[in-house]
Amino acid sequence: ATVANAATAYINQIGYRPADPKEFALVDGSGDIEIVNAAGQTVLQVTPKASSYWAPSTQNVQLVDFTALTVPGTYSIKQGGQVLRSDLKIADKTFEDVTKAALKWYYYQRASMELEEQYAGQWKRAAGHTNSTVTLHNSTGTSGTIQSSKGWYDAGDYGRYIVNSGITTYTLLSLYEHFPEYFNTLKWNIPAEGTLPDLLAEIKYNLDWMLTMQAADGGVYHKLSTLQFPGDVMPAKDTEKLYVIGKGTAASFDFAGVMATTYRVFKTFDATYAAQCLEAAKKAYAWGLQNPNKAFTNPSDVATGSYSDGELSDEKAFASMELFISTGDASYKPTIDPNKMSIVPAWPEMYGLAVYAAATHATEVGADAETAKQMLLQYANEFAYAASSGFGVVMSNEDFVWGSNAVAGNQGVFLLYAYYVTGEQKYYEAAKKVIDYLLGKNPLDMSFLTGFGTKSPKLPHHRPSTADKITDPVPGMIVGGPQPGGEDIGSKSWECKDYRTGVPATSYTDNRCSYATNEVAINWNAPFAYIAGALEALNAG
Ligand code: 9MR
């Protein structure tokens, strides 16, 4: 009797660019792989690579390189005469649609305005959080009200948090700054903002809100939210009182870095706005220097996202570097310390952004640019090596934290910087594999982007997607991804059952209850959008 082939092939479900390196992952396979076209002809036969053990899923994985196949089309993957799957695609501009969708999602997250059907389609909704007179919580050190509106909701909740807006807005600004030509023409049907390209129009919506969060003395408030998280309601139904909460060093430096970058990016479009942002950056930075240790923690009556961080020197380095590059004023210039960068950037880890900026601004930065470049390459070489086995990604057990998909994404952005400063193909390839992982080449066999791929999240922890009564979730959202912490298990409001598998890379549930694995967040979409956009822009005509 013949034993059925038990192999599973894990692919980038969106597809592969014709000229790119191409690879899928195979578990429990045996023998050669055949790739078969729509007419039933075998167009490529490949011997899978030797298997390697991938700790995060405790699987033995074989990588299958099919770079030789370059003809656009839809293909089947066969082994031992058996079809493993039939959704393998090669297509031009493969990542253009996902780039647009991931960026369009920021429009869906807009506070204070109605989402009209002509832009939002079936996800049209009423405006939320329209009362712009907001109360200063006593944690700000003052009282009264300020005017604050616009901005993006952070995640599945409706808070707006400066720290998380910082890394998010910066990542999107840098996407424009690196690829202005590509993004000057790419459009995804959002309301016009003068003559700004869509990417800058979207970013400006959040910058306008961030500007409202600066106090007269230059310091920046930490967040704008209700005191407790709302229930599963649409934005317009979350009518609890809004407060401006906290004021601190991280918010002020993050704000300063973002506004300094904004100056460079916006000055040719709107010199007045750019100048306003640079002034705001300088004032926030000066406040940060005067108040270097004001770490934020949630006051006892507040339960919304805390984004607390006790280590503030990296936020300062980020702000200094961006101010220095934008102004040329040497008094801002930080020294790049090769011992400092421990990991890729994340909302509490901003030092890497200063390193990126130094490495890519050699003319302005001088000798530190070389130090920064060597720091990048030291890690990027390890990353490129890690990407040659297992599921083809850098991710190791300790990378599976809350928002693991953003860890993967930021590793990809890191690798792209290594590619920019060296031009070496191996870094491009390793960055490219990150997008394969996020779009399906992973042990869950899942595209983590809502609305895209053969199998994608249907029940994200995202209040509008829960409350809107529409079957499909809002599209273009990257969910947080697998991680073994289980912080949401047994949660009172959502009664989350234990979904942990005992290994990090599959501890995930596509369930609304799971804010620790299936929520969405602006800082998780940004690295994905950056990589997808960069891969298209780098290859555009
Ligand atoms: O992304 C944040 C993650 O790094 C933290 O471990 C987690 C718990 O503090 O919070 C995450 O941020 C959440 C924020 O506090 C509120 N909005 C939803 C965010 C994503 O879950």
XYZ file of C-alpha atoms and ligand atoms in Angstrom:
562
model
C 0.000 0.000 0.000
C 1.163 3.556 -0.668
C 1.460 5.910 2.254
C -0.012 9.358 1.555
C 2.542 12.136 1.562
C 1.986 14.067 4.789
C 3.998 17.083 3.674
C 2.827 20.662 4.170
C 4.147 23.542 2.075
C 4.118 27.010 3.622
C 4.209 29.835 1.094
C 3.899 33.578 0.754
C 0.194 33.461 -0.079
C 0.199 36.822 -1.858
C 2.908 35.755 -4.225
C 6.431 36.325 -5.378
C 7.937 38.991 -7.619
C 9.199 37.448 -10.897
C 12.789 38.612 -10.449
C 13.009 38.119 -6.676
C 14.624 35.241 -4.830
C 11.807 32.797 -4.094
C 11.492 30.210 -1.409
C 8.852 28.257 0.431
C 9.063 26.025 3.485
C 8.275 22.335 3.663
C 7.563 20.185 6.689
C 7.397 16.372 6.633
C 8.263 16.190 2.957
C 10.209 13.535 1.141
C 11.642 13.586 -2.339
C 11.766 16.230 -5.027
C 9.259 19.021 -5.498
C 7.545 19.652 -8.789
C 6.020 22.999 -9.626
C 3.184 22.638 -12.089
C 1.587 25.405 -14.162
C -2.105 25.976 -14.867
C -1.860 23.820 -18.006
C -0.643 20.884 -15.916
C 2.964 20.989 -17.112
C 5.817 20.575 -14.683
C 7.843 23.739 -15.134
C 10.399 23.211 -12.402
C 11.756 20.298 -10.420
C 13.668 21.119 -7.218
C 15.418 19.129 -4.563
C 14.554 20.663 -1.170
C 17.473 21.799 0.972
C 18.581 19.727 3.950
C 16.169 20.075 6.838
C 16.955 22.282 9.796
C 15.362 22.485 13.212
C 13.394 25.644 13.975
C 13.129 26.090 17.733
C 10.111 28.468 17.838
C 7.855 25.755 16.389
C 10.045 22.701 17.179
C 9.709 21.611 13.564
C 12.224 20.259 11.100
C 11.880 22.472 8.070
C 13.198 22.219 4.541
C 13.496 25.314 2.396
C 12.670 24.993 -1.281
C 14.295 27.525 -3.590
C 12.314 28.142 -6.780
C 13.981 31.388 -7.837
C 14.491 29.864 -11.292
C 10.766 30.156 -11.955
C 10.096 33.683 -13.237
C 6.947 33.458 -15.350
C 3.873 35.126 -13.794
C 1.032 32.707 -13.123
C -0.613 30.483 -10.552
C 1.063 27.160 -9.827
C 0.623 23.938 -7.911
C 3.245 22.397 -5.680
C 3.529 18.617 -6.001
C 5.574 16.012 -4.227
C 5.488 12.282 -4.913
C 2.670 12.818 -7.399
C 0.514 14.498 -4.768
C -0.647 18.120 -4.912
C 0.358 19.928 -1.700
C -1.275 23.215 -2.636
C -2.421 25.142 -5.714
C -2.194 28.776 -4.668
C 1.429 29.560 -5.467
C 1.578 32.829 -7.389
C 4.178 34.761 -9.308
C 3.049 38.231 -10.296
C 4.336 41.664 -11.225
C 3.916 44.392 -8.613
C 3.084 41.616 -6.161
C 3.165 43.791 -3.060
C 1.529 46.930 -4.441
C -1.959 46.007 -3.246
C -0.821 45.011 0.228
C 1.236 48.208 0.489
C -1.834 50.258 -0.334
C -4.049 48.252 2.012
C -1.650 48.440 4.946
C -1.394 52.222 4.480
C -5.115 52.656 3.861
C -5.736 51.078 7.236
C -4.524 54.278 8.908
C -7.455 56.046 7.274
C -9.810 53.498 8.878
C -8.248 54.325 12.243
C -8.929 58.060 12.015
C -10.526 59.653 15.043
C -12.885 62.637 14.888
C -14.156 62.201 11.338
C -16.783 60.238 9.504
C -15.529 57.528 7.148
C -17.604 58.093 4.038
C -18.719 55.275 1.790
C -16.808 56.623 -1.220
C -13.571 55.952 0.671
C -14.489 53.318 3.220
C -16.931 51.161 1.230
C -18.794 48.764 3.498
C -16.645 49.883 6.445
C -18.120 53.388 6.367
C -18.889 54.639 9.857
C -19.866 57.694 11.853
C -17.212 59.929 13.368
C -16.002 59.032 16.848
C -14.506 61.165 19.597
C -15.723 64.407 18.052
C -15.642 66.512 21.197
C -12.318 68.293 20.847
C -12.477 69.946 24.279
C -10.628 67.457 26.445
C -9.886 67.547 30.145
C -6.374 67.632 31.540
C -6.031 64.771 34.015
C -4.204 65.721 37.212
C -1.286 63.511 36.101
C -0.404 66.252 33.606
C 0.512 68.480 36.533
C -2.116 71.006 35.571
C -5.875 71.341 35.123
C -8.446 72.725 32.719
C -9.009 71.680 29.127
C -7.198 71.737 25.799
C -8.411 71.404 22.225
C -7.360 68.089 20.704
C -8.768 66.092 17.822
C -7.768 63.966 14.804
C -5.022 61.330 14.934
C -5.217 57.551 14.571
C -6.707 55.204 17.132
C -3.816 53.154 18.434
C -5.069 49.648 17.955
C -8.183 47.620 18.746
C -8.911 50.269 21.374
C -9.575 53.980 20.881
C -6.670 55.440 22.813
C -4.212 57.800 21.164
C -0.746 57.485 22.614
C 2.166 59.771 21.723
C 4.898 57.200 22.332
C 3.391 54.671 19.977
C 2.498 57.357 17.460
C 6.179 58.282 17.563
C 7.742 55.145 16.112
C 4.752 54.594 13.823
C 4.720 58.044 12.276
C 8.500 58.011 11.984
C 8.479 54.672 10.137
C 5.918 56.000 7.663
C 7.762 59.318 7.238
C 10.957 57.425 6.511
C 9.138 55.309 3.930
C 8.279 58.513 2.102
C 11.730 60.031 2.655
C 13.433 56.964 1.170
C 11.113 56.544 -1.808
C 9.567 59.924 -2.687
C 9.176 59.189 -6.383
C 7.260 55.993 -5.823
C 4.995 57.519 -3.193
C 4.391 60.752 -5.079
C 2.093 58.837 -7.396
C 0.849 55.836 -5.405
C -2.789 56.421 -4.382
C -5.296 54.418 -2.368
C -8.509 56.430 -2.315
C -8.418 58.608 0.763
C -9.670 62.203 1.067
C -7.349 64.735 -0.550
C -5.238 67.024 1.632
C -4.260 69.848 -0.708
C -1.749 68.487 -3.183
C -0.038 66.136 -0.755
C 0.711 62.581 -1.915
C -1.592 60.096 -0.163
C 1.144 58.862 2.162
C 1.858 62.372 3.446
C -1.838 63.254 3.598
C -2.386 60.251 5.857
C 0.641 61.038 8.014
C -0.468 64.660 8.384
C -3.744 63.533 9.903
C -1.795 62.098 12.823
C 0.792 64.888 12.976
C -2.012 67.428 13.376
C -3.183 65.539 16.429
C 0.334 65.132 17.829
C 0.835 68.905 17.608
C -2.198 69.441 19.864
C -0.524 67.342 22.568
C 2.270 69.817 23.246
C 1.904 72.029 26.302
C 2.896 75.696 26.255
C 6.161 74.909 28.062
C 7.183 72.496 25.272
C 6.540 69.272 27.167
C 4.333 66.707 25.478
C 1.396 64.920 27.065
C 1.623 61.134 27.079
C -1.812 60.136 25.843
C -5.422 60.972 25.117
C -7.929 58.351 26.197
C -10.847 57.503 28.403
C -10.012 56.295 31.925
C -10.983 52.686 31.159
C -10.987 50.735 27.894
C -14.385 50.914 26.167
C -16.552 47.861 25.462
C -17.029 46.380 21.989
C -18.639 49.474 20.512
C -18.148 51.577 17.400
C -16.076 54.765 17.865
C -19.169 56.993 17.846
C -20.647 54.979 20.734
C -17.604 55.385 22.939
C -18.829 58.535 24.624
C -17.026 58.266 27.973
C -15.113 61.371 28.945
C -11.742 61.851 27.267
C -8.694 62.901 29.263
C -5.234 64.115 28.403
C -3.068 61.969 30.675
C 0.532 62.362 31.819
C 3.368 64.409 30.424
C 6.783 62.925 30.101
C 10.264 62.518 28.730
C 9.564 59.643 26.323
C 6.582 61.415 24.770
C 8.537 64.669 24.470
C 11.627 63.154 22.841
C 9.611 60.885 20.538
C 7.540 63.889 19.504
C 10.705 65.940 18.934
C 12.253 63.287 16.680
C 9.088 62.896 14.630
C 8.565 66.645 14.227
C 12.207 67.187 13.226
C 11.827 64.518 10.540
C 8.535 66.051 9.441
C 10.337 69.317 8.787
C 12.573 67.687 6.160
C 9.820 65.676 4.541
C 7.184 68.413 4.394
C 9.213 71.522 3.643
C 8.890 71.361 -0.135
C 5.126 70.834 0.140
C 4.226 73.228 2.939
C 7.032 75.402 4.287
C 4.862 76.992 6.973
C 3.729 73.679 8.405
C 7.269 72.311 8.232
C 8.610 75.315 10.144
C 5.870 74.965 12.765
C 6.852 71.316 13.259
C 10.549 72.158 13.600
C 9.798 74.797 16.246
C 7.631 72.294 18.083
C 10.466 69.755 17.906
C 12.983 72.179 19.393
C 10.681 73.122 22.247
C 9.867 69.501 23.060
C 13.550 68.607 22.986
C 14.452 71.499 25.303
C 11.759 70.340 27.725
C 13.177 66.799 27.574
C 16.650 68.089 28.463
C 15.193 69.920 31.465
C 13.107 66.892 32.470
C 15.260 63.862 31.594
C 13.701 61.360 33.996
C 9.953 61.828 33.789
C 8.999 58.227 33.065
C 5.275 57.683 32.636
C 3.235 55.094 34.492
C -0.529 54.842 34.557
C -2.153 56.820 37.388
C -4.226 54.587 39.685
C -7.546 55.643 38.128
C -6.409 54.948 34.536
C -6.381 51.514 32.855
C -5.801 52.279 29.163
C -2.520 51.470 27.362
C 0.437 52.645 29.396
C 3.400 52.515 27.003
C 5.610 52.860 30.085
C 9.329 52.926 29.598
C 11.934 53.643 32.233
C 14.974 53.859 29.933
C 14.865 57.240 28.221
C 18.343 57.739 26.777
C 17.404 56.023 23.504
C 14.449 58.377 22.946
C 16.835 61.260 23.533
C 19.356 59.906 21.008
C 16.602 59.519 18.432
C 15.411 63.112 18.897
C 18.944 64.516 18.903
C 19.916 62.743 15.711
C 16.825 63.857 13.815
C 17.175 67.439 15.035
C 20.831 67.441 14.076
C 20.147 66.095 10.578
C 17.300 68.557 10.011
C 19.065 71.659 11.337
C 22.780 71.000 10.895
C 23.189 72.419 14.406
C 26.051 70.469 15.971
C 24.823 71.148 19.505
C 22.152 68.474 18.918
C 24.510 65.826 17.624
C 24.580 62.659 19.746
C 27.555 60.317 19.706
C 26.814 56.923 18.294
C 27.814 54.425 20.957
C 28.586 51.005 19.468
C 27.754 49.271 22.747
C 24.294 50.662 22.941
C 22.141 49.086 20.303
C 20.928 45.773 21.647
C 17.940 45.024 19.478
C 15.949 46.227 16.510
C 13.705 49.237 17.103
C 10.411 48.927 18.945
C 8.297 51.509 20.767
C 10.481 51.410 23.921
C 13.733 50.884 21.959
C 14.443 53.941 19.839
C 18.239 53.852 19.714
C 18.235 51.833 16.509
C 16.456 54.696 14.756
C 19.343 57.029 15.577
C 21.719 54.392 14.224
C 19.682 54.068 11.015
C 19.705 57.834 10.568
C 23.450 58.108 11.195
C 24.265 55.250 8.818
C 22.270 56.790 5.981
C 23.386 60.429 6.426
C 27.143 60.102 6.088
C 27.608 63.613 4.680
C 25.975 65.303 7.659
C 27.082 62.881 10.373
C 30.755 62.296 9.472
C 32.750 59.573 11.240
C 29.778 58.318 13.282
C 28.158 57.174 10.057
C 30.798 54.465 9.716
C 30.364 53.389 13.362
C 26.616 53.187 12.780
C 27.089 51.201 9.599
C 29.331 48.666 11.359
C 26.742 48.287 14.132
C 24.059 47.630 11.573
C 26.146 45.093 9.716
C 27.177 43.189 12.797
C 23.533 42.346 13.484
C 22.473 42.154 9.863
C 25.066 39.449 9.192
C 23.686 37.348 12.019
C 20.183 38.016 10.725
C 21.025 37.032 7.167
C 22.553 33.831 8.496
C 19.465 33.027 10.598
C 17.283 33.611 7.545
C 18.992 30.792 5.686
C 17.377 28.036 7.746
C 14.135 27.133 9.512
C 11.236 29.159 8.154
C 13.699 31.591 6.619
C 13.339 34.288 9.242
C 15.420 35.792 11.997
C 12.794 35.107 14.652
C 14.025 33.107 17.621
C 12.166 32.079 20.773
C 12.749 35.372 22.574
C 11.387 37.392 19.640
C 7.920 35.970 20.253
C 6.683 38.776 22.476
C 3.383 40.674 22.401
C 3.327 41.989 18.826
C 5.787 39.394 17.477
C 4.789 40.236 13.922
C 6.203 43.704 14.455
C 9.445 42.206 15.754
C 9.672 40.261 12.483
C 8.723 43.395 10.556
C 11.312 45.559 12.276
C 13.977 42.907 11.644
C 13.055 43.254 7.968
C 13.349 47.036 8.066
C 16.729 46.615 9.785
C 17.895 44.343 6.964
C 16.752 46.863 4.366
C 18.942 49.521 5.988
C 21.859 47.097 5.771
C 21.000 46.726 2.094
C 20.860 50.507 1.558
C 24.317 51.079 3.050
C 26.029 48.131 1.313
C 24.005 47.278 -1.782
C 24.541 43.618 -0.900
C 21.845 41.322 -2.213
C 21.906 38.979 0.784
C 20.322 41.678 2.966
C 17.596 42.368 0.414
C 16.889 38.637 0.272
C 16.671 38.285 4.029
C 14.347 41.316 4.279
C 12.205 39.847 1.536
C 11.837 36.642 3.525
C 10.274 38.604 6.358
C 7.368 39.500 4.122
C 7.098 35.846 3.086
C 6.827 34.923 6.758
C 4.177 37.557 7.487
C 2.131 36.545 4.453
C 2.011 32.810 5.093
C 5.420 31.126 5.184
C 5.042 30.390 8.885
C 3.983 27.372 10.958
C 0.403 28.650 11.270
C 0.145 28.658 7.462
C -1.452 32.059 7.796
C -1.241 35.434 6.132
C -1.285 37.809 9.108
C -2.782 40.624 7.005
C -6.577 40.841 7.217
C -8.330 40.527 3.868
C -5.300 39.135 2.028
C -4.141 35.595 1.357
C -5.671 32.116 1.289
C -6.028 32.061 5.071
C -6.000 35.296 7.072
C -7.372 36.488 10.446
C -11.164 36.781 10.462
C -11.754 37.792 14.072
C -9.121 40.351 15.039
C -9.300 42.094 18.403
C -10.407 45.370 16.827
C -13.499 47.060 18.213
C -14.831 48.441 14.904
C -14.469 45.038 13.226
C -16.364 43.450 16.112
C -19.101 46.066 16.437
C -19.802 46.854 12.771
C -21.791 43.643 12.067
C -19.906 43.247 8.782
C -18.557 39.739 8.230
C -15.134 40.742 6.967
C -12.779 42.558 9.299
C -11.462 45.933 8.230
C -8.805 45.040 5.619
C -5.100 45.755 5.701
C -4.422 45.041 9.377
C -1.414 43.046 10.595
C -2.365 41.186 13.764
C 0.055 41.031 16.692
C 0.896 37.395 16.081
C 1.850 34.324 18.075
C 3.496 34.574 21.484
C 3.294 32.359 24.550
C 2.540 34.960 27.258
C -1.187 34.222 27.362
C -1.922 37.575 29.084
C -5.495 37.534 27.739
C -6.399 34.007 28.862
C -9.375 34.044 31.191
C -9.924 37.764 30.646
C -13.212 38.763 32.243
C -14.712 40.678 29.353
C -13.782 38.253 26.598
C -13.480 34.850 28.317
C -10.441 33.808 26.378
C -9.730 30.077 26.447
C -6.188 28.768 26.660
C -4.824 28.661 23.115
C -1.164 28.091 23.976
C 0.540 25.177 22.261
C 3.669 24.948 24.372
C 5.759 26.518 21.609
C 5.969 30.237 20.842
C 5.404 30.368 17.090
C 2.010 28.653 17.159
C 0.602 30.113 20.396
C -2.046 32.154 18.652
C -5.800 32.223 18.254
C -7.889 33.914 15.605
C -10.416 35.037 18.174
C -11.666 38.469 19.186
C -10.800 37.710 22.788
C -7.107 37.523 22.120
C -5.668 40.960 22.610
C -2.285 39.357 23.265
C -2.066 37.583 19.867
C -4.841 38.845 17.595
C -5.049 42.577 18.227
C -3.901 45.074 15.621
C -1.856 48.230 16.227
C -0.519 51.180 14.277
C 3.087 50.331 15.193
C 2.675 46.766 13.938
C 1.314 47.791 10.539
C 4.084 50.310 9.943
C 7.073 47.958 9.495
C 4.984 45.696 7.278
C 3.907 48.659 5.147
C 7.512 49.853 5.075
C 8.896 46.540 3.779
C 6.098 45.958 1.270
C 6.397 49.531 -0.017
C 10.193 49.414 -0.140
C 10.206 46.122 -2.065
C 7.920 47.651 -4.687
C 9.678 51.023 -4.790
C 13.143 49.465 -5.063
C 11.981 47.582 -8.135
C 9.806 50.254 -9.740
C 10.727 51.223 -13.293
O 2.383 46.859 22.027
C 2.307 46.876 23.451
C 3.148 45.728 23.974
O 4.511 45.937 23.681
C 2.926 45.575 25.468
O 3.587 44.397 25.891
C 1.432 45.506 25.767
C 1.124 45.368 27.253
O 1.536 46.496 27.937
O 0.774 46.656 25.266
C 0.858 46.779 23.886
O 0.215 47.954 23.497
C -1.195 48.027 23.587
C -1.515 49.376 24.201
O -1.072 49.397 25.534
C -2.992 49.745 24.114
N -3.498 49.607 22.793
C -3.297 48.277 22.253
C -1.819 47.969 22.185
C -1.557 46.634 21.491
O -2.026 45.545 22.229
